[in-house]
């Protein structure tokens, strides 16, 4: 299914990835968890680019 706002979704994903990178710099002890979140946002962006409805897979451990 095509998302009419797919480009906006992609922009949001890019911003979230940038935010995770900045947070990783400020909180190195959380780098691994933030890396998982980064991958999740990148997955969402790929789904949107393919025209799929984005899904979220919880993969972050405390």
GROMACS .gro file of C-alpha atoms in nm, residues 16-60:
model
   45
   16UNK     CA    1   1.538   1.022   1.444
   17UNK     CA    2   1.855   0.851   1.320
   18UNK     CA    3   2.044   1.179   1.359
   19UNK     CA    4   1.904   1.221   1.709
   20UNK     CA    5   2.013   0.869   1.807
   21UNK     CA    6   2.366   0.947   1.684
   22UNK     CA    7   2.381   1.265   1.894
   23UNK     CA    8   2.246   1.085   2.198
   24UNK     CA    9   2.508   0.811   2.152
   25UNK     CA   10   2.779   1.076   2.170
   26UNK     CA   11   2.634   1.226   2.486
   27UNK     CA   12   2.549   0.896   2.653
   28UNK     CA   13   2.809   0.640   2.546
   29UNK     CA   14   2.683   0.395   2.809
   30UNK     CA   15   2.357   0.376   2.609
   31UNK     CA   16   2.523   0.338   2.270
   32UNK     CA   17   2.412  -0.023   2.218
   33UNK     CA   18   2.047   0.049   2.299
   34UNK     CA   19   2.049   0.359   2.081
   35UNK     CA   20   2.201   0.158   1.797
   36UNK     CA   21   1.902  -0.078   1.816
   37UNK     CA   22   1.669   0.220   1.792
   38UNK     CA   23   1.868   0.355   1.498
   39UNK     CA   24   1.825   0.025   1.314
   40UNK     CA   25   1.452   0.028   1.389
   41UNK     CA   26   1.413   0.376   1.239
   42UNK     CA   27   1.616   0.272   0.935
   43UNK     CA   28   1.389  -0.030   0.893
   44UNK     CA   29   1.081   0.192   0.908
   45UNK     CA   30   1.231   0.419   0.641
   46UNK     CA   31   1.297   0.121   0.413
   47UNK     CA   32   0.941  -0.003   0.462
   48UNK     CA   33   0.801   0.338   0.372
   49UNK     CA   34   1.025   0.364   0.064
   50UNK     CA   35   0.893   0.027  -0.055
   51UNK     CA   36   0.539   0.150  -0.007
   52UNK     CA   37   0.468  -0.076   0.289
   53UNK     CA   38   0.284   0.033   0.600
   54UNK     CA   39   0.554   0.075   0.865
   55UNK     CA   40   0.569  -0.172   1.150
   56UNK     CA   41   0.769  -0.152   1.468
   57UNK     CA   42   0.960  -0.444   1.612
   58UNK     CA   43   1.053  -0.404   1.976
   59UNK     CA   44   1.418  -0.502   2.001
   60UNK     CA   45   1.555  -0.286   2.283
   0.00000   0.00000   0.00000
